[in-house]
mmCIF file of C-alpha atoms in Angstrom:
data_model
loop_
_atom_site.group_PDB
_atom_site.id
_atom_site.type_symbol
_atom_site.label_atom_id
_atom_site.label_comp_id
_atom_site.label_asym_id
_atom_site.label_seq_id
_atom_site.Cartn_x
_atom_site.Cartn_y
_atom_site.Cartn_z
ATOM 1 C CA UNK A 1 0.091 0.035 0.001
ATOM 2 C CA UNK A 2 1.490 3.394 -1.064
ATOM 3 C CA UNK A 3 1.258 6.030 1.855
ATOM 4 C CA UNK A 4 0.109 8.757 -0.226
ATOM 5 C CA UNK A 5 -0.592 11.891 1.553
ATOM 6 C CA UNK A 6 -3.505 14.042 0.265
ATOM 7 C CA UNK A 7 -3.385 16.354 3.416
ATOM 8 C CA UNK A 8 -1.896 19.625 3.933
ATOM 9 C CA UNK A 9 -0.560 18.222 7.273
ATOM 10 C CA UNK A 10 2.924 16.650 6.854
ATOM 11 C CA UNK A 11 3.350 15.717 10.489
ATOM 12 C CA UNK A 12 1.559 15.259 13.609
ATOM 13 C CA UNK A 13 2.281 16.020 17.408
ATOM 14 C CA UNK A 14 1.513 13.566 19.953
ATOM 15 C CA UNK A 15 0.383 15.340 23.113
ATOM 16 C CA UNK A 16 1.368 11.816 25.101
ATOM 17 C CA UNK A 17 -0.341 11.059 28.549
ATOM 18 C CA UNK A 18 -0.196 14.437 30.557
ATOM 19 C CA UNK A 19 1.136 18.168 29.779
ATOM 20 C CA UNK A 20 2.011 18.559 33.488
ATOM 21 C CA UNK A 21 5.744 19.471 33.810
ATOM 22 C CA UNK A 22 6.046 18.091 37.090
ATOM 23 C CA UNK A 23 4.712 14.553 35.906
ATOM 24 C CA UNK A 24 7.081 14.409 32.840
ATOM 25 C CA UNK A 25 10.106 12.963 34.719
ATOM 26 C CA UNK A 26 8.468 10.485 36.828
ATOM 27 C CA UNK A 27 6.338 9.235 34.127
ATOM 28 C CA UNK A 28 9.450 8.926 31.876
ATOM 29 C CA UNK A 29 11.134 6.756 34.590
ATOM 30 C CA UNK A 30 7.919 4.654 35.162
ATOM 31 C CA UNK A 31 7.372 3.706 31.374
ATOM 32 C CA UNK A 32 11.124 3.408 30.724
ATOM 33 C CA UNK A 33 11.123 0.649 33.318
ATOM 34 C CA UNK A 34 8.275 -0.993 31.844
ATOM 35 C CA UNK A 35 9.598 -0.975 28.558
ATOM 36 C CA UNK A 36 12.748 -2.490 29.626
ATOM 37 C CA UNK A 37 10.821 -5.132 31.525
ATOM 38 C CA UNK A 38 8.777 -5.916 28.566
ATOM 39 C CA UNK A 39 11.540 -6.161 26.392
ATOM 40 C CA UNK A 40 13.794 -8.303 28.530
ATOM 41 C CA UNK A 41 10.862 -10.657 29.660
ATOM 42 C CA UNK A 42 9.565 -11.221 26.291
ATOM 43 C CA UNK A 43 13.019 -11.717 24.654
ATOM 44 C CA UNK A 44 14.136 -14.116 27.653
ATOM 45 C CA UNK A 45 11.208 -16.027 27.072
ATOM 46 C CA UNK A 46 11.341 -16.297 23.325
ATOM 47 C CA UNK A 47 15.085 -17.347 23.910
ATOM 48 C CA UNK A 48 14.154 -19.960 26.648
ATOM 49 C CA UNK A 49 11.348 -21.570 24.413
ATOM 50 C CA UNK A 50 13.716 -21.637 21.394
ATOM 51 C CA UNK A 51 16.545 -23.041 23.157
ATOM 52 C CA UNK A 52 15.052 -25.929 25.124
ATOM 53 C CA UNK A 53 13.192 -28.731 23.254
ATOM 54 C CA UNK A 54 11.516 -30.022 26.432
ATOM 55 C CA UNK A 55 9.512 -26.675 25.637
ATOM 56 C CA UNK A 56 9.040 -27.391 21.823
ATOM 57 C CA UNK A 57 4.998 -28.349 22.409
ATOM 58 C CA UNK A 58 2.026 -26.480 21.061
ATOM 59 C CA UNK A 59 1.279 -24.588 24.204
ATOM 60 C CA UNK A 60 4.744 -23.239 24.047
ATOM 61 C CA UNK A 61 4.941 -22.579 20.537
ATOM 62 C CA UNK A 62 1.785 -20.026 21.152
ATOM 63 C CA UNK A 63 3.284 -18.700 23.902
ATOM 64 C CA UNK A 64 6.555 -17.837 21.628
ATOM 65 C CA UNK A 65 4.171 -16.159 19.229
ATOM 66 C CA UNK A 66 2.361 -14.041 22.186
ATOM 67 C CA UNK A 67 5.850 -13.233 23.453
ATOM 68 C CA UNK A 68 7.121 -12.009 19.959
ATOM 69 C CA UNK A 69 3.843 -9.979 19.281
ATOM 70 C CA UNK A 70 4.282 -8.373 22.804
ATOM 71 C CA UNK A 71 7.732 -7.320 22.092
ATOM 72 C CA UNK A 72 7.006 -6.101 18.549
ATOM 73 C CA UNK A 73 3.971 -4.044 19.603
ATOM 74 C CA UNK A 74 5.529 -2.557 22.424
ATOM 75 C CA UNK A 75 8.515 -1.505 20.308
ATOM 76 C CA UNK A 76 6.254 0.287 17.693
ATOM 77 C CA UNK A 77 4.989 3.251 19.978
ATOM 78 C CA UNK A 78 6.896 3.124 23.265
ATOM 79 C CA UNK A 79 10.252 4.691 22.031
ATOM 80 C CA UNK A 80 8.191 7.473 20.605
ATOM 81 C CA UNK A 81 5.995 7.624 23.847
ATOM 82 C CA UNK A 82 9.340 7.825 25.932
ATOM 83 C CA UNK A 83 10.421 11.023 23.703
ATOM 84 C CA UNK A 84 7.258 12.767 24.405
ATOM 85 C CA UNK A 85 8.120 13.014 28.156
ATOM 86 C CA UNK A 86 11.456 14.619 27.604
ATOM 87 C CA UNK A 87 10.756 16.656 24.479
ATOM 88 C CA UNK A 88 7.823 17.646 21.873
ATOM 89 C CA UNK A 89 7.010 14.420 20.231
ATOM 90 C CA UNK A 90 6.755 15.093 16.520
ATOM 91 C CA UNK A 91 5.716 12.019 13.954
ATOM 92 C CA UNK A 92 5.812 12.471 10.133
ATOM 93 C CA UNK A 93 2.435 11.671 8.326
ATOM 94 C CA UNK A 94 4.116 8.677 6.934
ATOM 95 C CA UNK A 95 5.651 7.660 10.290
ATOM 96 C CA UNK A 96 2.128 7.882 11.953
ATOM 97 C CA UNK A 97 0.341 5.776 9.527
ATOM 98 C CA UNK A 98 2.822 3.093 9.666
ATOM 99 C CA UNK A 99 2.844 2.985 13.506
ATOM 100 C CA UNK A 100 -0.878 2.874 12.868
ATOM 101 C CA UNK A 101 -0.688 -0.214 10.811
ATOM 102 C CA UNK A 102 1.909 -2.135 12.575
ATOM 103 C CA UNK A 103 0.005 -1.303 16.296
ATOM 104 C CA UNK A 104 -3.290 -2.538 14.679
ATOM 105 C CA UNK A 105 -1.441 -5.691 13.129
ATOM 106 C CA UNK A 106 -0.137 -7.069 16.510
ATOM 107 C CA UNK A 107 -3.142 -6.264 18.633
ATOM 108 C CA UNK A 108 -5.586 -7.975 16.397
ATOM 109 C CA UNK A 109 -2.828 -10.914 15.642
ATOM 110 C CA UNK A 110 -2.428 -11.122 19.798
ATOM 111 C CA UNK A 111 -6.412 -11.533 19.904
ATOM 112 C CA UNK A 112 -6.461 -14.582 17.788
ATOM 113 C CA UNK A 113 -3.343 -16.179 19.294
ATOM 114 C CA UNK A 114 -5.076 -15.976 22.720
ATOM 115 C CA UNK A 115 -8.106 -17.943 21.001
ATOM 116 C CA UNK A 116 -5.370 -20.464 19.694
ATOM 117 C CA UNK A 117 -4.185 -20.946 23.136
ATOM 118 C CA UNK A 118 -7.733 -21.204 24.853
ATOM 119 C CA UNK A 119 -8.282 -23.961 22.030
ATOM 120 C CA UNK A 120 -5.119 -25.839 22.950
ATOM 121 C CA UNK A 121 -5.850 -25.920 26.413
ATOM 122 C CA UNK A 122 -9.577 -27.194 25.457
ATOM 123 C CA UNK A 123 -8.059 -29.827 23.650
ATOM 124 C CA UNK A 124 -5.467 -30.850 26.175
ATOM 125 C CA UNK A 125 -7.758 -31.208 29.061
ATOM 126 C CA UNK A 126 -11.255 -32.198 27.133
ATOM 127 C CA UNK A 127 -9.579 -34.695 24.610
ATOM 128 C CA UNK A 128 -6.211 -35.526 26.250
ATOM 129 C CA UNK A 129 -6.010 -38.841 23.760
ATOM 130 C CA UNK A 130 -6.399 -37.031 20.571
ATOM 131 C CA UNK A 131 -4.126 -34.064 21.704
ATOM 132 C CA UNK A 132 -1.019 -34.958 19.790
ATOM 133 C CA UNK A 133 -2.965 -35.737 16.504
ATOM 134 C CA UNK A 134 -5.273 -32.601 16.789
ATOM 135 C CA UNK A 135 -2.526 -30.265 17.512
ATOM 136 C CA UNK A 136 0.008 -31.473 15.001
ATOM 137 C CA UNK A 137 2.741 -28.869 14.201
ATOM 138 C CA UNK A 138 1.031 -28.370 10.798
ATOM 139 C CA UNK A 139 -2.302 -27.572 12.556
ATOM 140 C CA UNK A 140 -0.429 -25.096 14.978
ATOM 141 C CA UNK A 141 1.243 -23.347 12.088
ATOM 142 C CA UNK A 142 -1.872 -22.987 10.165
ATOM 143 C CA UNK A 143 -3.665 -21.306 13.335
ATOM 144 C CA UNK A 144 -0.638 -18.947 13.649
ATOM 145 C CA UNK A 145 -0.822 -18.218 9.823
ATOM 146 C CA UNK A 146 -4.435 -17.510 10.330
ATOM 147 C CA UNK A 147 -3.810 -15.366 13.270
ATOM 148 C CA UNK A 148 -1.384 -12.938 11.691
ATOM 149 C CA UNK A 149 -3.525 -12.981 8.436
ATOM 150 C CA UNK A 150 -6.377 -11.883 10.206
ATOM 151 C CA UNK A 151 -4.015 -9.098 12.251
ATOM 152 C CA UNK A 152 -2.998 -7.827 8.659
ATOM 153 C CA UNK A 153 -6.379 -7.739 7.175
ATOM 154 C CA UNK A 154 -7.546 -5.568 10.002
ATOM 155 C CA UNK A 155 -4.632 -3.329 10.045
ATOM 156 C CA UNK A 156 -5.122 -2.905 6.267
ATOM 157 C CA UNK A 157 -8.674 -1.938 6.669
ATOM 158 C CA UNK A 158 -8.111 0.673 9.456
ATOM 159 C CA UNK A 159 -5.023 2.219 7.634
ATOM 160 C CA UNK A 160 -6.370 2.238 4.141
ATOM 161 C CA UNK A 161 -9.475 3.978 5.274
ATOM 162 C CA UNK A 162 -7.358 6.527 7.267
ATOM 163 C CA UNK A 163 -5.341 7.154 4.368
ATOM 164 C CA UNK A 164 -8.535 8.512 2.444
ATOM 165 C CA UNK A 165 -9.208 11.233 4.855
ATOM 166 C CA UNK A 166 -7.598 14.880 4.573
ATOM 167 C CA UNK A 167 -5.896 16.340 7.800
ATOM 168 C CA UNK A 168 -5.817 20.091 6.975
ATOM 169 C CA UNK A 169 -6.208 22.191 10.136
ATOM 170 C CA UNK A 170 -5.083 20.768 13.505
ATOM 171 C CA UNK A 171 -2.235 18.518 13.929
ATOM 172 C CA UNK A 172 -2.214 17.922 17.699
ATOM 173 C CA UNK A 173 -3.065 14.443 18.322
ATOM 174 C CA UNK A 174 -4.330 13.871 21.873
ATOM 175 C CA UNK A 175 -2.829 10.448 22.750
ATOM 176 C CA UNK A 176 0.569 9.045 22.865
ATOM 177 C CA UNK A 177 0.396 7.126 19.773
ATOM 178 C CA UNK A 178 -1.381 7.207 16.463
ATOM 179 C CA UNK A 179 -4.379 5.520 16.979
ATOM 180 C CA UNK A 180 -7.551 5.825 14.945
ATOM 181 C CA UNK A 181 -9.997 7.559 17.205
ATOM 182 C CA UNK A 182 -7.628 10.420 18.067
ATOM 183 C CA UNK A 183 -6.772 10.804 14.240
ATOM 184 C CA UNK A 184 -10.446 10.784 13.207
ATOM 185 C CA UNK A 185 -11.151 13.703 15.304
ATOM 186 C CA UNK A 186 -8.386 15.486 13.476
ATOM 187 C CA UNK A 187 -10.024 14.880 9.937
ATOM 188 C CA UNK A 188 -11.530 17.700 8.080
ATOM 189 C CA UNK A 189 -13.286 15.262 5.813
ATOM 190 C CA UNK A 190 -16.099 13.009 6.463
ATOM 191 C CA UNK A 191 -15.566 9.861 8.645
ATOM 192 C CA UNK A 192 -18.586 8.081 8.613
ATOM 193 C CA UNK A 193 -16.939 5.002 6.738
ATOM 194 C CA UNK A 194 -13.897 5.112 8.993
ATOM 195 C CA UNK A 195 -16.103 4.804 11.950
ATOM 196 C CA UNK A 196 -18.335 2.024 10.344
ATOM 197 C CA UNK A 197 -14.810 0.057 9.509
ATOM 198 C CA UNK A 198 -13.693 0.768 13.187
ATOM 199 C CA UNK A 199 -16.934 -0.708 14.858
ATOM 200 C CA UNK A 200 -16.939 -3.628 12.487
ATOM 201 C CA UNK A 201 -13.034 -4.623 12.718
ATOM 202 C CA UNK A 202 -12.750 -3.676 16.531
ATOM 203 C CA UNK A 203 -16.429 -4.872 17.427
ATOM 204 C CA UNK A 204 -15.833 -8.054 15.403
ATOM 205 C CA UNK A 205 -12.160 -8.969 17.111
ATOM 206 C CA UNK A 206 -13.376 -8.566 20.460
ATOM 207 C CA UNK A 207 -16.775 -10.257 20.280
ATOM 208 C CA UNK A 208 -15.596 -13.363 18.211
ATOM 209 C CA UNK A 209 -12.329 -13.746 20.220
ATOM 210 C CA UNK A 210 -14.205 -13.155 23.547
ATOM 211 C CA UNK A 211 -16.756 -15.929 22.898
ATOM 212 C CA UNK A 212 -14.658 -18.214 21.369
ATOM 213 C CA UNK A 213 -12.289 -18.206 24.513
ATOM 214 C CA UNK A 214 -15.532 -17.940 26.789
ATOM 215 C CA UNK A 215 -16.796 -21.392 25.143
ATOM 216 C CA UNK A 216 -13.478 -22.933 25.221
ATOM 217 C CA UNK A 217 -13.085 -22.383 29.163
ATOM 218 C CA UNK A 218 -16.889 -23.160 29.864
ATOM 219 C CA UNK A 219 -16.226 -26.737 28.352
ATOM 220 C CA UNK A 220 -12.922 -26.806 30.218
ATOM 221 C CA UNK A 221 -14.348 -26.083 33.498
ATOM 222 C CA UNK A 222 -17.121 -28.568 32.850
ATOM 223 C CA UNK A 223 -14.487 -31.333 32.015
ATOM 224 C CA UNK A 224 -12.359 -30.502 35.080
ATOM 225 C CA UNK A 225 -15.479 -30.573 37.584
ATOM 226 C CA UNK A 226 -15.952 -34.045 36.249
ATOM 227 C CA UNK A 227 -12.343 -34.981 37.367
ATOM 228 C CA UNK A 228 -13.005 -37.441 40.702
ATOM 229 C CA UNK A 229 -9.563 -36.459 42.105
ATOM 230 C CA UNK A 230 -8.685 -33.113 43.966
ATOM 231 C CA UNK A 231 -5.225 -33.438 42.882
ATOM 232 C CA UNK A 232 -6.094 -33.819 39.272
ATOM 233 C CA UNK A 233 -8.606 -30.707 39.240
ATOM 234 C CA UNK A 234 -5.886 -28.692 41.230
ATOM 235 C CA UNK A 235 -3.492 -29.454 38.208
ATOM 236 C CA UNK A 236 -5.739 -28.756 35.480
ATOM 237 C CA UNK A 237 -6.977 -25.404 37.121
ATOM 238 C CA UNK A 238 -3.223 -24.345 37.389
ATOM 239 C CA UNK A 239 -2.357 -25.175 33.855
ATOM 240 C CA UNK A 240 -5.320 -22.752 32.711
ATOM 241 C CA UNK A 241 -5.147 -20.456 35.418
ATOM 242 C CA UNK A 242 -2.255 -18.147 33.804
ATOM 243 C CA UNK A 243 -3.883 -18.007 30.244
ATOM 244 C CA UNK A 244 -7.288 -16.710 31.998
ATOM 245 C CA UNK A 245 -5.464 -14.043 33.868
ATOM 246 C CA UNK A 246 -3.800 -13.026 30.891
ATOM 247 C CA UNK A 247 -7.002 -13.089 28.677
ATOM 248 C CA UNK A 248 -8.869 -11.172 31.474
ATOM 249 C CA UNK A 249 -6.352 -8.637 31.548
ATOM 250 C CA UNK A 250 -5.886 -8.059 27.767
ATOM 251 C CA UNK A 251 -9.660 -8.083 26.663
ATOM 252 C CA UNK A 252 -10.935 -6.520 29.702
ATOM 253 C CA UNK A 253 -8.850 -3.484 29.223
ATOM 254 C CA UNK A 254 -9.119 -3.466 25.533
ATOM 255 C CA UNK A 255 -12.949 -3.981 25.715
ATOM 256 C CA UNK A 256 -13.324 -0.594 28.196
ATOM 257 C CA UNK A 257 -11.128 1.393 26.025
ATOM 258 C CA UNK A 258 -13.020 0.760 22.923
ATOM 259 C CA UNK A 259 -16.398 0.051 23.705
ATOM 260 C CA UNK A 260 -17.088 2.539 26.557
ATOM 261 C CA UNK A 261 -15.490 5.342 24.310
ATOM 262 C CA UNK A 262 -17.830 7.448 21.981
ATOM 263 C CA UNK A 263 -16.453 9.639 19.473
ATOM 264 C CA UNK A 264 -17.427 12.979 20.690
ATOM 265 C CA UNK A 265 -15.897 12.921 24.259
ATOM 266 C CA UNK A 266 -14.260 10.339 26.778
ATOM 267 C CA UNK A 267 -10.578 11.045 25.283
ATOM 268 C CA UNK A 268 -8.915 10.908 28.359
ATOM 269 C CA UNK A 269 -10.667 8.073 29.571
ATOM 270 C CA UNK A 270 -9.844 6.029 26.656
ATOM 271 C CA UNK A 271 -6.139 7.384 26.839
ATOM 272 C CA UNK A 272 -5.417 6.311 30.371
ATOM 273 C CA UNK A 273 -7.191 3.031 29.934
ATOM 274 C CA UNK A 274 -5.414 1.920 26.851
ATOM 275 C CA UNK A 275 -2.278 2.357 28.824
ATOM 276 C CA UNK A 276 -3.026 -1.237 30.529
ATOM 277 C CA UNK A 277 -3.329 -3.218 27.512
ATOM 278 C CA UNK A 278 -0.292 -1.451 25.595
ATOM 279 C CA UNK A 279 2.138 -1.054 28.329
ATOM 280 C CA UNK A 280 1.113 -3.038 31.254
ATOM 281 C CA UNK A 281 -0.153 -6.511 29.731
ATOM 282 C CA UNK A 282 2.845 -7.080 27.746
ATOM 283 C CA UNK A 283 5.144 -6.533 30.743
ATOM 284 C CA UNK A 284 2.945 -8.924 32.672
ATOM 285 C CA UNK A 285 2.829 -11.866 30.003
ATOM 286 C CA UNK A 286 6.113 -13.213 30.813
ATOM 287 C CA UNK A 287 5.668 -13.234 34.310
ATOM 288 C CA UNK A 288 2.266 -14.665 34.507
ATOM 289 C CA UNK A 289 3.209 -17.715 32.352
ATOM 290 C CA UNK A 290 6.295 -18.327 34.062
ATOM 291 C CA UNK A 291 6.053 -17.630 37.775
ATOM 292 C CA UNK A 292 3.745 -20.668 38.621
ATOM 293 C CA UNK A 293 5.082 -22.738 35.307
ATOM 294 C CA UNK A 294 7.365 -25.722 36.499
ATOM 295 C CA UNK A 295 8.592 -26.311 32.837
ATOM 296 C CA UNK A 296 9.682 -22.779 32.284
ATOM 297 C CA UNK A 297 11.516 -22.858 35.609
ATOM 298 C CA UNK A 298 12.955 -26.195 35.125
ATOM 299 C CA UNK A 299 14.122 -24.825 31.547
ATOM 300 C CA UNK A 300 15.550 -21.568 32.935
ATOM 301 C CA UNK A 301 17.595 -23.323 35.630
ATOM 302 C CA UNK A 302 19.003 -25.954 32.868
ATOM 303 C CA UNK A 303 19.876 -22.773 30.462
ATOM 304 C CA UNK A 304 21.540 -20.909 33.230
ATOM 305 C CA UNK A 305 23.653 -24.044 34.373
ATOM 306 C CA UNK A 306 24.606 -24.500 30.656
ATOM 307 C CA UNK A 307 25.847 -20.566 30.086
ATOM 308 C CA UNK A 308 27.221 -20.290 33.389
ATOM 309 C CA UNK A 309 28.995 -23.441 34.169
#
């Protein structure tokens, strides 16, 4: 897609989270710490899964892709966000559209990676004897390819509809990244098509993903409750617990940001709520999936022994 600029605006100024001068340094240090933790945590998990053959299973294949997506989409906007805390954050028109595309691509892809992870747990607990056949490497690869293709389609829809707009007056984006809604508010042309695309894509992604995950875990819960032994139920719950927490954090904050924010107002509420799924969730995912995971802990100890000794 050629990024043709039909607007008189050639660059945008990102307002950021807050314009209060006394908050700039504390916010810079806070989000720098979050970013470093996100990069180290997700790259560490990616490396750990890649180096340990014991983690070469469908569950960790999906986790590998989740960490890759979290790492990538944090890198899409966080460096520019940090710049805003120490100087005026200016981004070119092409840079803004590029940031919008990759942000939408990775966020949409993550939704369907989480769906794939829920399906993986459903097969593992409800049909354990068929798990190896059902979750074959070919099936897992196709599921990930489908997730990335859906993410690409959603990003193309958002970015393509944004490129048709003209920006001719204000170039001040009331956000810390080039997001769909703040950009629509700056357009001096009609945005009805963009609003329709937004609600179809975002509503569809959240609805389909949420329902798919809910059905998977409803069936998982029903299967777990039929397990006769307390130990067996506890093991099954611990296997799914981390994924449930990650899903709740991601979809809860994302749904609150988009589905409760109207176009005319509620800008600040949506901006601050989006911090949770754009910054906090990618940082927490490596912790959520490793702290209570015996396989990851064992692989980490094994890797450290190999590297250090």
